[in-house]
C-alpha atoms as one frame of an Amber mdcrd trajectory, in Angstrom:
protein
 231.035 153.706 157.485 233.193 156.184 159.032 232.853 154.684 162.944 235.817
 155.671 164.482 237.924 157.439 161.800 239.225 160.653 163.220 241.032 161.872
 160.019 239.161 163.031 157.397 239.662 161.270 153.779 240.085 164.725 151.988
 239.262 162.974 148.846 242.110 160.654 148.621 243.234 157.334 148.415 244.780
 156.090 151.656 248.419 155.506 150.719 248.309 158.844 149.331 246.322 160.822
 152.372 249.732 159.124 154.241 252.145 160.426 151.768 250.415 164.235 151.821
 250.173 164.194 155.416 253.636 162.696 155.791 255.557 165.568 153.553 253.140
 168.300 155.132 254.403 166.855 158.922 258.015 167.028 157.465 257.796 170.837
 156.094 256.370 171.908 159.285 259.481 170.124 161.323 261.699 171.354 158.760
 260.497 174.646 158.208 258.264 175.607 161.005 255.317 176.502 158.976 253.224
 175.002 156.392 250.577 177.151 154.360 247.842 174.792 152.635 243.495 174.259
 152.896 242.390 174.263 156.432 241.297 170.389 156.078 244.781 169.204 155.380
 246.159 171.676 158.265 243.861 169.816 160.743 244.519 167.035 159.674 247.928
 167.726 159.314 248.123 168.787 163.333 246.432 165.751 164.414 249.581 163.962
 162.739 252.138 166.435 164.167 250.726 165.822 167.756 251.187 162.225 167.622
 255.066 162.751 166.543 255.582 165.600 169.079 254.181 163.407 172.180 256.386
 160.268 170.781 259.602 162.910 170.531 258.719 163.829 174.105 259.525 159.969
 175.409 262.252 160.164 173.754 262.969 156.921 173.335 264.307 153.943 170.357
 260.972 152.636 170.006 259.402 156.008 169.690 262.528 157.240 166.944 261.283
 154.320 164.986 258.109 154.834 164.743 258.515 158.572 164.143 260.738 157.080
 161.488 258.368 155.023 159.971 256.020 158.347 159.242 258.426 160.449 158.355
 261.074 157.935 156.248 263.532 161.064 156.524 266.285 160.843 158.492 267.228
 164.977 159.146 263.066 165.770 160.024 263.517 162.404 162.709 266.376 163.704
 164.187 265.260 167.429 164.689 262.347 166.288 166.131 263.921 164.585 168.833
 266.485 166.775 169.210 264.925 169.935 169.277 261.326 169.889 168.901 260.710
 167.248 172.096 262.835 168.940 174.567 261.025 172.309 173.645 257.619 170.947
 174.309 259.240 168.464 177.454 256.861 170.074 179.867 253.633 171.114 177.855
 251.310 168.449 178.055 249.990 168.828 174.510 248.523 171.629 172.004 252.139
 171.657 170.127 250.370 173.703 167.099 248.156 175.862 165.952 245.839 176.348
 162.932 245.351 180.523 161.284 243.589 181.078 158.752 244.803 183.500 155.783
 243.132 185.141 153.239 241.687 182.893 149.830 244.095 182.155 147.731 244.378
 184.240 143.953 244.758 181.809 141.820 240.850 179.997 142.316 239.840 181.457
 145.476 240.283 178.422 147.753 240.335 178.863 151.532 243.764 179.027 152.948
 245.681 178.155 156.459 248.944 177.955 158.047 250.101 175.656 160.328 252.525
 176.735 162.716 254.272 175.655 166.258 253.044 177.222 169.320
């Protein structure tokens, strides 16, 4: 049953939705835009909020567990360091989903996720 799961299981095992969602959090952090299906964006966002709100307390606790997602030292510390101070006073909605064209290859729906 699916009582109380907010994040959808985009056909995948669990430690593997975490590793997907994980990298996809990282590229956006790193690289300030991710292009992939608009189920892994959302979901994706969802994950991104979480780590934005803990970079805005700022604290050791909330490094760790940002940490703990991430398990990459460079995407931890710009978060902190740059993307929680930016957002310091907006009180969430750190990202946004757009949706591009299908994709050439097979036609699959596409969408980027990108900071606000």
């Amino acid at each position: 049953m699916r009582h109380r799961r907010k994040v959808p299981k985009l056909s995948m095992t669990r430690p593997r939705r975490r590793s997907v969602l994980a990298g996809q959090a990282k590229a956006l952090i790193l690289y300030g835009k991710v292009d992939t299906t608009p189920a892994r964006a959302k979901a994706t966002q969802q994950l991104v909020e979480r780590l934005v709100t803990w970079a805005r307390r700022g604290d050791q606790a909330a490094r760790r567990l940002a940490f703990s997602v991430l398990q990459d030292k460079e995407a931890t510390h710009k978060l902190f360091e740059e993307i929680g101070p930016k957002y310091q006073d907006r009180p969430g909605g750190y990202t946004r989903v757009l949706k591009l064209g299908p994709r050439r290859g097979d036609g699959a729906e596409r969408a980027r996720l990108t900071w606000v």
